[in-house]
Coordinates of C-alpha atoms and ligand atoms in Angstrom, one line a residue:
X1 CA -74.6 -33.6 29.9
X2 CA -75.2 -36.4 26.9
X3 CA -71.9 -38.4 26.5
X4 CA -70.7 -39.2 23.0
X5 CA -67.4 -41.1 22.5
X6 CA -64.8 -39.9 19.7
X7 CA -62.8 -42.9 17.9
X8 CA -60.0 -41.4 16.1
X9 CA -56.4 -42.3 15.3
X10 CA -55.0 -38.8 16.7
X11 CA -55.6 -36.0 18.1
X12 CA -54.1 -32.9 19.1
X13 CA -52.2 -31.7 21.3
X14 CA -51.1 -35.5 21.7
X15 CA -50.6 -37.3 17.9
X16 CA -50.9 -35.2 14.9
X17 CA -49.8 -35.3 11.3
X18 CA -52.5 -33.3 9.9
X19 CA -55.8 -31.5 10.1
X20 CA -58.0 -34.3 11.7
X21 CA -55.7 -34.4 14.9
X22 CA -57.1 -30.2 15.0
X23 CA -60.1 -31.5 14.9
X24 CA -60.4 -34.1 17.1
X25 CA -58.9 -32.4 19.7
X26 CA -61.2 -29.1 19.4
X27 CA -64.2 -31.3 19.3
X28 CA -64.7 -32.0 22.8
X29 CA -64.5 -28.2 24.1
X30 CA -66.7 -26.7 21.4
X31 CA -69.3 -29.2 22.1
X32 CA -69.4 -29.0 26.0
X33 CA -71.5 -25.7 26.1
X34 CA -73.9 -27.5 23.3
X35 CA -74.4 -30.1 26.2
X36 CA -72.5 -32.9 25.0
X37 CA -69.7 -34.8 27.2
X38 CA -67.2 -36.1 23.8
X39 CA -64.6 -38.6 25.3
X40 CA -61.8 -39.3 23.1
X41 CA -61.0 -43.2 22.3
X42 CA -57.2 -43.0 21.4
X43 CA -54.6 -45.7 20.4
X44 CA -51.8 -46.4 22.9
X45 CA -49.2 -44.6 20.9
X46 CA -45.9 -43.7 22.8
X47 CA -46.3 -40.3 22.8
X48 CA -50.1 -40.6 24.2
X49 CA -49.4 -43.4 26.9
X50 CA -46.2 -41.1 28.0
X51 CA -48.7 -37.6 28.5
X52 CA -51.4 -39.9 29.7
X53 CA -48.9 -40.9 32.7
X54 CA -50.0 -43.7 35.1
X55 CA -53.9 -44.2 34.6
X56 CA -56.3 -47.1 35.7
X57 CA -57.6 -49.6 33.7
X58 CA -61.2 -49.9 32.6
X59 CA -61.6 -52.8 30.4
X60 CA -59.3 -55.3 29.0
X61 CA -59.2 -58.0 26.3
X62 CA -57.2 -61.2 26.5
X63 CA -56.7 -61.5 22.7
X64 CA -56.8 -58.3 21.1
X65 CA -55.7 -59.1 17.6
X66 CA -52.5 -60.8 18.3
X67 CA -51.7 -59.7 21.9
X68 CA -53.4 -58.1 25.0
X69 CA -55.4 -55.0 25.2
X70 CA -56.4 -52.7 27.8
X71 CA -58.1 -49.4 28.0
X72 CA -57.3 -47.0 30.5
X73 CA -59.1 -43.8 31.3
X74 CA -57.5 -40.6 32.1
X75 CA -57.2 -37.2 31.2
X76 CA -54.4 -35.2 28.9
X77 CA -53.8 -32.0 26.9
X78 CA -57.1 -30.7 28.1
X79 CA -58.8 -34.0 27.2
X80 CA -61.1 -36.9 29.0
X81 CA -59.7 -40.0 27.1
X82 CA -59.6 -43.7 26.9
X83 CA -56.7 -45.0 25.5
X84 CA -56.2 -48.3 24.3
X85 CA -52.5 -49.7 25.4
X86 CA -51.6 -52.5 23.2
X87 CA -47.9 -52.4 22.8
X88 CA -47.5 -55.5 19.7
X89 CA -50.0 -52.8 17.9
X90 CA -49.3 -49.8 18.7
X91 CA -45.7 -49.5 21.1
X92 CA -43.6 -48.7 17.6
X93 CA -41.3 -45.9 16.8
X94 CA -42.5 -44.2 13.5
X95 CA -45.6 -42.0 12.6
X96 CA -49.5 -43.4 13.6
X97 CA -49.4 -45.2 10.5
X98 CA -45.9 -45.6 8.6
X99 CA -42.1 -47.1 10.0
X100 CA -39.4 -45.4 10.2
X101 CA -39.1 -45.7 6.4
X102 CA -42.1 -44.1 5.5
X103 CA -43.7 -47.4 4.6
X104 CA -47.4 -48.1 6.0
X105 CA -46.9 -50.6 9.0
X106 CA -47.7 -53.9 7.2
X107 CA -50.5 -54.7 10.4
X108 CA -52.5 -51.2 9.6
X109 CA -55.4 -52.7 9.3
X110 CA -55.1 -55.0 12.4
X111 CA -54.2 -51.9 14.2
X112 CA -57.3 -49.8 13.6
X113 CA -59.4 -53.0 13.7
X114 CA -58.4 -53.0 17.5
X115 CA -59.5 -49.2 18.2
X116 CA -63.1 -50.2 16.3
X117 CA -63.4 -53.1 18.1
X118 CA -62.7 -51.5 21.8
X119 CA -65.1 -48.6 20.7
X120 CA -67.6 -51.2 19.7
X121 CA -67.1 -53.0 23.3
X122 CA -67.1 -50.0 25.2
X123 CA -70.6 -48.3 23.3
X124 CA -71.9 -52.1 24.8
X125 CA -70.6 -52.7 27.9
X126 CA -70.0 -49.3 29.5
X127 CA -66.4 -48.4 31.1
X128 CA -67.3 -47.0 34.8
X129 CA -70.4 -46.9 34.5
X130 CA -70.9 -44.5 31.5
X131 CA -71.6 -45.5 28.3
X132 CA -71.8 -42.7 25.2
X133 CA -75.3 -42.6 23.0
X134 CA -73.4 -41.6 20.3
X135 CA -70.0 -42.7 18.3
X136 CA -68.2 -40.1 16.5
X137 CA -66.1 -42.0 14.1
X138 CA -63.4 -40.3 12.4
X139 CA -62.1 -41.3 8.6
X140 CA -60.8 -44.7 7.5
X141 CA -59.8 -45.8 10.7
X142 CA -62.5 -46.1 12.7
X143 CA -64.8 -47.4 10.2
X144 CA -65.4 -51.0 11.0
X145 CA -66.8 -50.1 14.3
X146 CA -70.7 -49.9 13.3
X147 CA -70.0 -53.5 11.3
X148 CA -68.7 -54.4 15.0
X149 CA -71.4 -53.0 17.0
X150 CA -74.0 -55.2 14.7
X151 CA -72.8 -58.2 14.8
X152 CA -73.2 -57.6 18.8
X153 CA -76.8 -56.2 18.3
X154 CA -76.0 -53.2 19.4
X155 CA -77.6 -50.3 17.7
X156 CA -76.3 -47.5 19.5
X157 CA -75.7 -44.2 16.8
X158 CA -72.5 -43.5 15.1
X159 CA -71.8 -40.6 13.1
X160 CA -68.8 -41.3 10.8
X161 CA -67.1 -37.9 9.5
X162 CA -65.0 -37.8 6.3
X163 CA -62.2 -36.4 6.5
X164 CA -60.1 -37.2 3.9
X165 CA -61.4 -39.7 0.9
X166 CA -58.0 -40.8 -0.4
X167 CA -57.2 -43.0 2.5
X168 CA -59.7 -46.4 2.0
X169 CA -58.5 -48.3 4.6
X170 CA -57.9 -51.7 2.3
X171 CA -57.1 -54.9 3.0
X172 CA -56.8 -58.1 1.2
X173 CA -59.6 -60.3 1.3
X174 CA -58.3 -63.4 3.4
X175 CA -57.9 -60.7 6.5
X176 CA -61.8 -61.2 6.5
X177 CA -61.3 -64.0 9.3
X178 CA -58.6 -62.3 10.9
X179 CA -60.8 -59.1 11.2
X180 CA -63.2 -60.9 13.0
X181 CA -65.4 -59.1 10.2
X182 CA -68.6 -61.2 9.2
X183 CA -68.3 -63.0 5.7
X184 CA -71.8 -62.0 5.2
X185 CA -70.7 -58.4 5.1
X186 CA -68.3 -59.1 2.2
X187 CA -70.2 -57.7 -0.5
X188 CA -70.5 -55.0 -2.5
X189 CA -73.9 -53.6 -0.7
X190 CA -71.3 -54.2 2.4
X191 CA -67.6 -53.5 3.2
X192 CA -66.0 -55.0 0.4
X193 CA -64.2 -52.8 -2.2
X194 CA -63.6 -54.6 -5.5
X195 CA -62.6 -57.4 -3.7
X196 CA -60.5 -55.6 -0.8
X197 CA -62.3 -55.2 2.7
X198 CA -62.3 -51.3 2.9
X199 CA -62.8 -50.0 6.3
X200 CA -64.0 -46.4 5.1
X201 CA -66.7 -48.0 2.9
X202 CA -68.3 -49.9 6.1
X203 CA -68.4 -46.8 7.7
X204 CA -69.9 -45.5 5.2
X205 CA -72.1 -48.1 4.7
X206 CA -73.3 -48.4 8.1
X207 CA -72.9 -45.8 9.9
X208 CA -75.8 -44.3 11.1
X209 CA -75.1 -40.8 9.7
X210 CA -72.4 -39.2 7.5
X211 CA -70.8 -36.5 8.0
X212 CA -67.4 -34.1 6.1
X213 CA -65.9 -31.1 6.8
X214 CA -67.3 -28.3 4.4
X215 CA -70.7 -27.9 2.0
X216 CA -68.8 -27.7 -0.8
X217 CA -66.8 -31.0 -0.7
X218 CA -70.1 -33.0 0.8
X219 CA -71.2 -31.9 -2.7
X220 CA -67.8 -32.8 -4.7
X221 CA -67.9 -36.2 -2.4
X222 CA -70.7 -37.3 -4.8
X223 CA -69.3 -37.3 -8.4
X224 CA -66.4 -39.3 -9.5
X225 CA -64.1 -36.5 -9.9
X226 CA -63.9 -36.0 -6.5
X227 CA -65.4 -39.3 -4.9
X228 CA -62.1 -41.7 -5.5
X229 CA -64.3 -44.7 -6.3
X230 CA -67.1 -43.9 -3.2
X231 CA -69.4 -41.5 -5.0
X232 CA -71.8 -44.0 -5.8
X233 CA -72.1 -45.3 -2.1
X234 CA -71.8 -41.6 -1.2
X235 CA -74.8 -40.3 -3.1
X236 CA -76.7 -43.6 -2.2
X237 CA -76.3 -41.5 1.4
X238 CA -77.0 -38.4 0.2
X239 CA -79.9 -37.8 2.7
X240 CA -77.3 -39.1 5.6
X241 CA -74.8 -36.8 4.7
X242 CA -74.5 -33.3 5.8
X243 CA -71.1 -31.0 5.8
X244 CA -70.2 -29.0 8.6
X245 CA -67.1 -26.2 8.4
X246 CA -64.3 -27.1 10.6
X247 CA -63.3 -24.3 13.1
X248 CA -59.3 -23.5 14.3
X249 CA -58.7 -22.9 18.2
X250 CA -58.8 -19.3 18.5
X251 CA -57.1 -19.5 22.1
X252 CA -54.3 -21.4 20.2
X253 CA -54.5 -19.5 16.8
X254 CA -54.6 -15.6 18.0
X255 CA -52.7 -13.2 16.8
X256 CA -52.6 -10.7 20.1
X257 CA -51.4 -13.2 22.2
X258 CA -50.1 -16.3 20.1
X259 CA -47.5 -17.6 23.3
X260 CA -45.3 -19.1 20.0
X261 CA -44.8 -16.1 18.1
X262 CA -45.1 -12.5 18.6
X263 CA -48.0 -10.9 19.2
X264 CA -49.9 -8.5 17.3
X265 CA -53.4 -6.7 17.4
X266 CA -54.0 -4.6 13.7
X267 CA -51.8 -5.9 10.9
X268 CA -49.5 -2.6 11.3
X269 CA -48.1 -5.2 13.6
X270 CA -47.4 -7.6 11.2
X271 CA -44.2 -6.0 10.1
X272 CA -41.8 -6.8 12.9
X273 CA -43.1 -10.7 12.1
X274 CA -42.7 -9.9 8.9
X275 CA -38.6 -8.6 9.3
X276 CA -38.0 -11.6 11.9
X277 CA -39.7 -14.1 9.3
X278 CA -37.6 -13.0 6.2
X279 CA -34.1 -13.1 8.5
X280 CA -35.2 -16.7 9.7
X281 CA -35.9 -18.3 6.2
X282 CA -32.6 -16.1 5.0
X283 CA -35.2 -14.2 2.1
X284 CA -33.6 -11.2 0.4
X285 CA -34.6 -8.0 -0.1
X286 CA -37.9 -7.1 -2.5
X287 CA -41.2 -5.0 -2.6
X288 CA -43.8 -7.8 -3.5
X289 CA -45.8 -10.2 -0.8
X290 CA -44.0 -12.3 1.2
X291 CA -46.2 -15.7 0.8
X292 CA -45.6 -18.7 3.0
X293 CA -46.9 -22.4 2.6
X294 CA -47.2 -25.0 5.3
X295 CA -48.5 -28.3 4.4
X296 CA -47.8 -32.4 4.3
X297 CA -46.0 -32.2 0.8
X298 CA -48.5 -34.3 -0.6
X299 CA -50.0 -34.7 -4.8
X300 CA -53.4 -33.6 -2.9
X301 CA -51.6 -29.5 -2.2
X302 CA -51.2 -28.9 -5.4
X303 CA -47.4 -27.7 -4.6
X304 CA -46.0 -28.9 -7.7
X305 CA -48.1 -26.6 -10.2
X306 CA -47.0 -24.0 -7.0
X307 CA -43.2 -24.8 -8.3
X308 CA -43.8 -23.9 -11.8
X309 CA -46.1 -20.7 -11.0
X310 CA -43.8 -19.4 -8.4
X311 CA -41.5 -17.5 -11.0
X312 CA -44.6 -15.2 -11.7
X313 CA -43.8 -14.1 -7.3
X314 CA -40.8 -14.0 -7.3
X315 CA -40.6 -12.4 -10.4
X316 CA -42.1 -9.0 -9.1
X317 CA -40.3 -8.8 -5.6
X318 CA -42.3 -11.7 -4.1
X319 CA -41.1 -14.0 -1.5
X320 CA -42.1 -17.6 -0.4
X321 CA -41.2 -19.3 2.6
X322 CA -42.2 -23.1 3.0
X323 CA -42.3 -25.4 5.9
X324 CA -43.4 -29.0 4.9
X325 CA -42.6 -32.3 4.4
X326 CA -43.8 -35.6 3.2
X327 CA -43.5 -37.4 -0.5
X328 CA -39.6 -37.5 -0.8
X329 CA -39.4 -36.3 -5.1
X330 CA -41.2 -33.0 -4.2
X331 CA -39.3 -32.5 -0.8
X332 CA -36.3 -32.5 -2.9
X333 CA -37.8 -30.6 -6.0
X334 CA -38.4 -27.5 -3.6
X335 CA -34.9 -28.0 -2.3
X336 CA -33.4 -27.4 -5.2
X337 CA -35.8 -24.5 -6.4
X338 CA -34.6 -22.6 -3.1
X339 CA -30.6 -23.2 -4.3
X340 CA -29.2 -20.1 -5.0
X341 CA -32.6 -18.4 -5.0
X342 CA -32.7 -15.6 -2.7
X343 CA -36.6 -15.0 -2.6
X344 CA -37.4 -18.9 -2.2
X345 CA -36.6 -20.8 1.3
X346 CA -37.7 -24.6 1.8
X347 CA -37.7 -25.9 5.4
X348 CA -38.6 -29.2 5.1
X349 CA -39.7 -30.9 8.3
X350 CA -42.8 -30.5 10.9
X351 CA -42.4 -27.7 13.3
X352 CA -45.4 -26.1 15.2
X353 CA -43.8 -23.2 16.8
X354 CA -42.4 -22.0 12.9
X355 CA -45.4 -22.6 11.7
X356 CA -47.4 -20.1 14.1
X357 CA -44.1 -17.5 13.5
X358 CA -44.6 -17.7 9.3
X359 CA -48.8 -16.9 9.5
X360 CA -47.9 -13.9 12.3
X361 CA -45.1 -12.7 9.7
X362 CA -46.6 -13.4 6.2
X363 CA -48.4 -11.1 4.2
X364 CA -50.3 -14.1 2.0
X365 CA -51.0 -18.1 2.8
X366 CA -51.2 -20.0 -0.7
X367 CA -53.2 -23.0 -1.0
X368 CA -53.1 -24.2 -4.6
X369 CA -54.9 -27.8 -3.3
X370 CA -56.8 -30.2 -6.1
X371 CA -59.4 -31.1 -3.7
X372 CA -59.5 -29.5 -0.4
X373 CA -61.9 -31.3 2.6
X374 CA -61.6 -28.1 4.6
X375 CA -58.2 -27.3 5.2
X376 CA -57.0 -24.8 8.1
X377 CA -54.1 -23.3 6.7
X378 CA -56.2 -20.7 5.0
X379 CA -58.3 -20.5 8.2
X380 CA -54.8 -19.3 10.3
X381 CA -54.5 -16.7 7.5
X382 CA -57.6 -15.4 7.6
X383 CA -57.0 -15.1 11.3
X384 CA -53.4 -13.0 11.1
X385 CA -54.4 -11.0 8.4
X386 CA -52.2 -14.0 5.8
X387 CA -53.8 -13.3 2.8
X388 CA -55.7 -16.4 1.3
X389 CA -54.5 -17.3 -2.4
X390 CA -56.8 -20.7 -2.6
X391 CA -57.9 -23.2 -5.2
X392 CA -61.7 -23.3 -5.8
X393 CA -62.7 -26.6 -4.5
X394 CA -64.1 -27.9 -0.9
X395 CA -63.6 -25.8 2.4
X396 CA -61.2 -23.5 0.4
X397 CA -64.2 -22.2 -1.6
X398 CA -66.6 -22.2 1.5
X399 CA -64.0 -20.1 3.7
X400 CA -62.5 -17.3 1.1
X401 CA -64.3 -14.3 -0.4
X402 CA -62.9 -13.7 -3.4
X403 CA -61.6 -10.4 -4.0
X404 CA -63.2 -9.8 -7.8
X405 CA -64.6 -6.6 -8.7
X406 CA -67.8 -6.8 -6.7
X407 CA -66.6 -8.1 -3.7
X408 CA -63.9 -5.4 -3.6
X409 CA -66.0 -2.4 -4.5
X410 CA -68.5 -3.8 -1.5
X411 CA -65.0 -4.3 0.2
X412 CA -65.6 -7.8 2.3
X413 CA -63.0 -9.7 0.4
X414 CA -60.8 -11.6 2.1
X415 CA -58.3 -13.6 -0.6
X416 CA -57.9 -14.7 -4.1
X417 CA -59.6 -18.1 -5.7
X418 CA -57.7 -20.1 -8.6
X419 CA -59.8 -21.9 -10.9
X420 CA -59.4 -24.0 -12.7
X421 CA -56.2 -24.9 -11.3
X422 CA -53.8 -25.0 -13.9
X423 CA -50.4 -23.5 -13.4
X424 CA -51.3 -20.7 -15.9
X425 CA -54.1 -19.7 -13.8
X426 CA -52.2 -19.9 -10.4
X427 CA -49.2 -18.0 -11.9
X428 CA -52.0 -15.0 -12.8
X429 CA -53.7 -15.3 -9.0
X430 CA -50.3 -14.6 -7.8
X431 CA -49.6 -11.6 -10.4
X432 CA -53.1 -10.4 -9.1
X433 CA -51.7 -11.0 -5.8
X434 CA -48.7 -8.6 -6.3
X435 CA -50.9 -5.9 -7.9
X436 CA -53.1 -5.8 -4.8
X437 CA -50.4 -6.2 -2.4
X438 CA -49.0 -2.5 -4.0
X439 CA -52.2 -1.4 -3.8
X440 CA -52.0 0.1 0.4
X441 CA -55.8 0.6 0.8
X442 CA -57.3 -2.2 -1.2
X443 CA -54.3 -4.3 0.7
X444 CA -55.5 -3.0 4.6
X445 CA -58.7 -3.2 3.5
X446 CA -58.6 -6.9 2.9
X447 CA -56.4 -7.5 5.6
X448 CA -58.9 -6.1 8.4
X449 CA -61.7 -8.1 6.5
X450 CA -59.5 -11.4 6.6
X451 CA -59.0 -10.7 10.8
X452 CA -62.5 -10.2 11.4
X453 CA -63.7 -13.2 9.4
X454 CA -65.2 -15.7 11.9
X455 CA -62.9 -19.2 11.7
X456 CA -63.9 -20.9 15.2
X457 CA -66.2 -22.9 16.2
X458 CA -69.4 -20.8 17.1
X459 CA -71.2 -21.4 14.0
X460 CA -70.2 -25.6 13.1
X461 CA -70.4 -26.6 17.4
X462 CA -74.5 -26.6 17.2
X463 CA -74.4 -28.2 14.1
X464 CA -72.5 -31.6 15.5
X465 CA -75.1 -31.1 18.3
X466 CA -78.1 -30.9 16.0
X467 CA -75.8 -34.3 14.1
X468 CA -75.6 -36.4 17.3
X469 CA -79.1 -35.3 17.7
X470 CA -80.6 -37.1 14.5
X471 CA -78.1 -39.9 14.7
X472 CA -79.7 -40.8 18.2
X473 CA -83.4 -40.4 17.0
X474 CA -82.9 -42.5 13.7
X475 CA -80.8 -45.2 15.3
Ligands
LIG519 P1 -54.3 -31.8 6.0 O1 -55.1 -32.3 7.2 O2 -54.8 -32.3 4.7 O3 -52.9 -32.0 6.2 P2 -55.2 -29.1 7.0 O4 -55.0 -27.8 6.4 O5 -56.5 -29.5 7.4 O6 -54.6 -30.2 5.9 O7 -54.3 -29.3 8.3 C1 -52.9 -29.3 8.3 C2 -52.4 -29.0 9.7 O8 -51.1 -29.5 9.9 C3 -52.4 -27.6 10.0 O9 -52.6 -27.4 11.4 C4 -51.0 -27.2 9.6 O10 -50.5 -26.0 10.2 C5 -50.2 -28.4 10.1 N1 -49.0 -28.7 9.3 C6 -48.9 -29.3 8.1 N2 -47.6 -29.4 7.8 C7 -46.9 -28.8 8.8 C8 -45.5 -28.7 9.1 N3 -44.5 -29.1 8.2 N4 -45.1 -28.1 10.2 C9 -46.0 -27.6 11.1 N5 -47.4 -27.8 10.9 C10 -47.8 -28.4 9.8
LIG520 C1 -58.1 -33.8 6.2 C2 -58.2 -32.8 5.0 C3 -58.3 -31.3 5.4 C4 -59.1 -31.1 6.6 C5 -58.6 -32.0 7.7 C6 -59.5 -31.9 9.0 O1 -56.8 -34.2 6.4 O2 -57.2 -33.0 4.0 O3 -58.8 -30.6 4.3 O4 -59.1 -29.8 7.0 O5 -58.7 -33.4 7.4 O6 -60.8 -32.1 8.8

């Protein structure tokens, strides 16, 4: 087995508050039958430490950024891991990266400094005697380790893989020192960022390749309208950079045997999901689809343009269910939609087990996003026979076939597409919606398609191999 170390800032089943965590944590058991060994490099978090349980160390540091650091080795949820205990960075109640307020922890970039420095260290010096020949380095957060490993001459490969392009990393300028981050770097050929240090642009920058989560947004990464200020160091990669489809767990995400809701094998089975889904959210009676959204309430899902399209659902006997949470105004601006409507119900909070019973019970999964990495939700759909309604833009576009004429006489669609995404055009996907939902055979049809549409990680595994691969030969 080659060994290959992951540097991320969660991972499920430990630490998640979105898709990356999925990620991370699949990435080590689709890659074992490619031949690769993928250790997961971990911050100390709480919840991590607590499922790690006692574990030895394997390499400490007297002055990690403010206080002491070790990294111990163990295993948890499945996973080989090194995690890196450093209680004055990381022993905090609140989310990976905001307090209990919802503001971002003031030492953020201190924080994730620490991981990219221990994955630096341990790519160097080893921890037991193995030492990985590749770093996968995951978004923002792990980005200053190839700036690390140079300045110890240390030209081991790192992959960095975009996940998500809003989140820079930033911090002021007179961190530099604090950083430990060579001056010399501070340009704009380097890691600085209109005169911020920006962690995502040194990974970027020098990392050995790049890598995001669909074809489509590795395309839409390069132009402004997508790029948030990195397109032009993006395209400057464009040879670096390739996109590679994120997979679900299909052990986790299976409709016959889902262990958190109930199972079903053909979507006839869908309807006692369906009943049971409708009495939990308290939905009333109609004819139309019953549609469920589960997402971080973010400006990135698109969910307010979903509040002003929904009458168009609702409207013609549809129903929405949503489970999300997240920016505070549109939290409370589906709250209030759902008063004293009977076919809208708004759970806001994070819960796993509801989200598993609303895809076995749903009849669609809409995904109105303005720019779209991969995303999963659409992937779960696909899976229990949720019909896609998706915006046209990253993995959305790479994962749904649209159901227009052709692809419905030829029969292999598998959702609807809004574009562009305006709320005229999502209220007219969701009309569509209805008037296919009525229609029985054009409905099963699509359904069975959606099932059998391949969403693990059979096709994307040999691709990371083929990644790590090139990484280690150009490096
Ligand atoms: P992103 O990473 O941008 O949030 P993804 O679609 O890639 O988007 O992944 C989101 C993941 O988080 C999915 O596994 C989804 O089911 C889960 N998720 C998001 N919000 C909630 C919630 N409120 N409750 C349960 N699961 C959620
Ligand atoms: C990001 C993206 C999402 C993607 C996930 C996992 O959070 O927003 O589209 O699926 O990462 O790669």
């Amino acid at each position: 087995m080659r060994a290959a170390l992951a540097v991320a800032s969660e991972c499920a089943p430990l630490v998640k508050t979105g898709g990356l965590a999925d990620v991370v944590g699949a990435l080590p058991a689709a890659l074992a039958p490619e031949g690769w060994q993928l250790r997961v490099l971990l911050p100390g978090y709480r919840q991590v430490l607590s499922a790690l349980g006692p574990a030895p160390a394997v390499m400490a540091q007297a002055d990690l950024f403010g206080g002491p650091g070790r990294v111990l080795a163990g295993q948890a949820g499945g996973l080989d891991l090194l995690v890196l205990e450093a209680p004055h960075l990381f022993d905090r109640a609140g989310t990976p990266y905001l307090d209990l307020s919802g503001h971002d922890w003031p030492d953020n970039p201190e924080r994730f400094a620490a991981l990219s420095w221990m994955a630096a260290r341990i790519a160097t010096e080893g921890v037991g005697g193995w030492r990985p020949e590749v770093l996968h380095l995951h978004d923002w957060q792990a980005g200053l380790t190839p700036v690390y490993l140079r300045a110890r001459g240390n030209g081991v490969a790192t992959v960095l893989t975009i996940h998500n392009i809003a989140f820079h990393g930033l911090a002021p300028a007179d961190r530099l020192w604090r950083l430990r981050l060579p001056p010399e770097g501070f340009t704009p050929e380097g890691f600085e960022y209109y005169g911020h240090i920006s962690a995502l642009k040194a990974g970027l920058v020098f990392s050995t390749r790049l890598s995001t989560v669909s074809p489509t947004y590795a395309r839409e990464l390069m132009t402004p309208e997508y790029g948030m200020g990195l397109d032009g160091v993006i395209r400057s990669r464009a040879r670096d950079l390739v996109g590679i489809l994120n997979g679900i767990d299909t052990a986790v995400w299976d409709p016959a045997a889902d262990s958190l809701a109930s199972p079903y094998r053909s979507p006839a089975g869908k309807a006692a999901n369906r009943a049971r889904l409708l009495a939990e959210f308290g939905l009333g009676p109609g004819e139309g689809p019953v549609c469920i959204v589960v997402a971080r309430l973010s400006g990135q899902k698109g969910l307010d343009l979903l509040l002003q399209a929904v009458p168009a659902l609702t409207d013609r006997g549809g129903r929405l269910a949503l489970l999300g949470s997240g920016d505070r105004a549109l939290e409370n601006a589906w709250l209030r939609a759902a008063e004293g409507a009977d076919r809208i119900a708004v759970r806001i909070g994070y819960d796993e087990a509801l989200a598993h019973r609303m895809f076995a019970g749903a009849d669609a999964v809409l995904v109105p996003s303005r720019f779209e990495p991969c995303g999963l939700t659409q992937l779960y759909g696909l899976r229990y026979g949720a019909i896609p309604v998706v915006a046209l833009t990253g993995g959305l576009a790479d994962t749904v076939i649209a159901a227009n004429d052709a692809a419905l006489k030829a029969g292999v669609a598998t959702g609807l597409q809004v574009w562009p995404l305006t709320v005229e055009a999502l209220a007219a996907a969701l009309v569509r919606l209805c008037e296919l939902h009525a229609d029985r055979h054009a409905w099963a049809r699509m359904q069975r398609n959606a099932m059998r549409h391949p969403v693990g990680w059979a096709a994307s595994a040999p691709a990371y191999a083929r990644l790590y691969e090139g990484a280690v030969a150009a490096a």
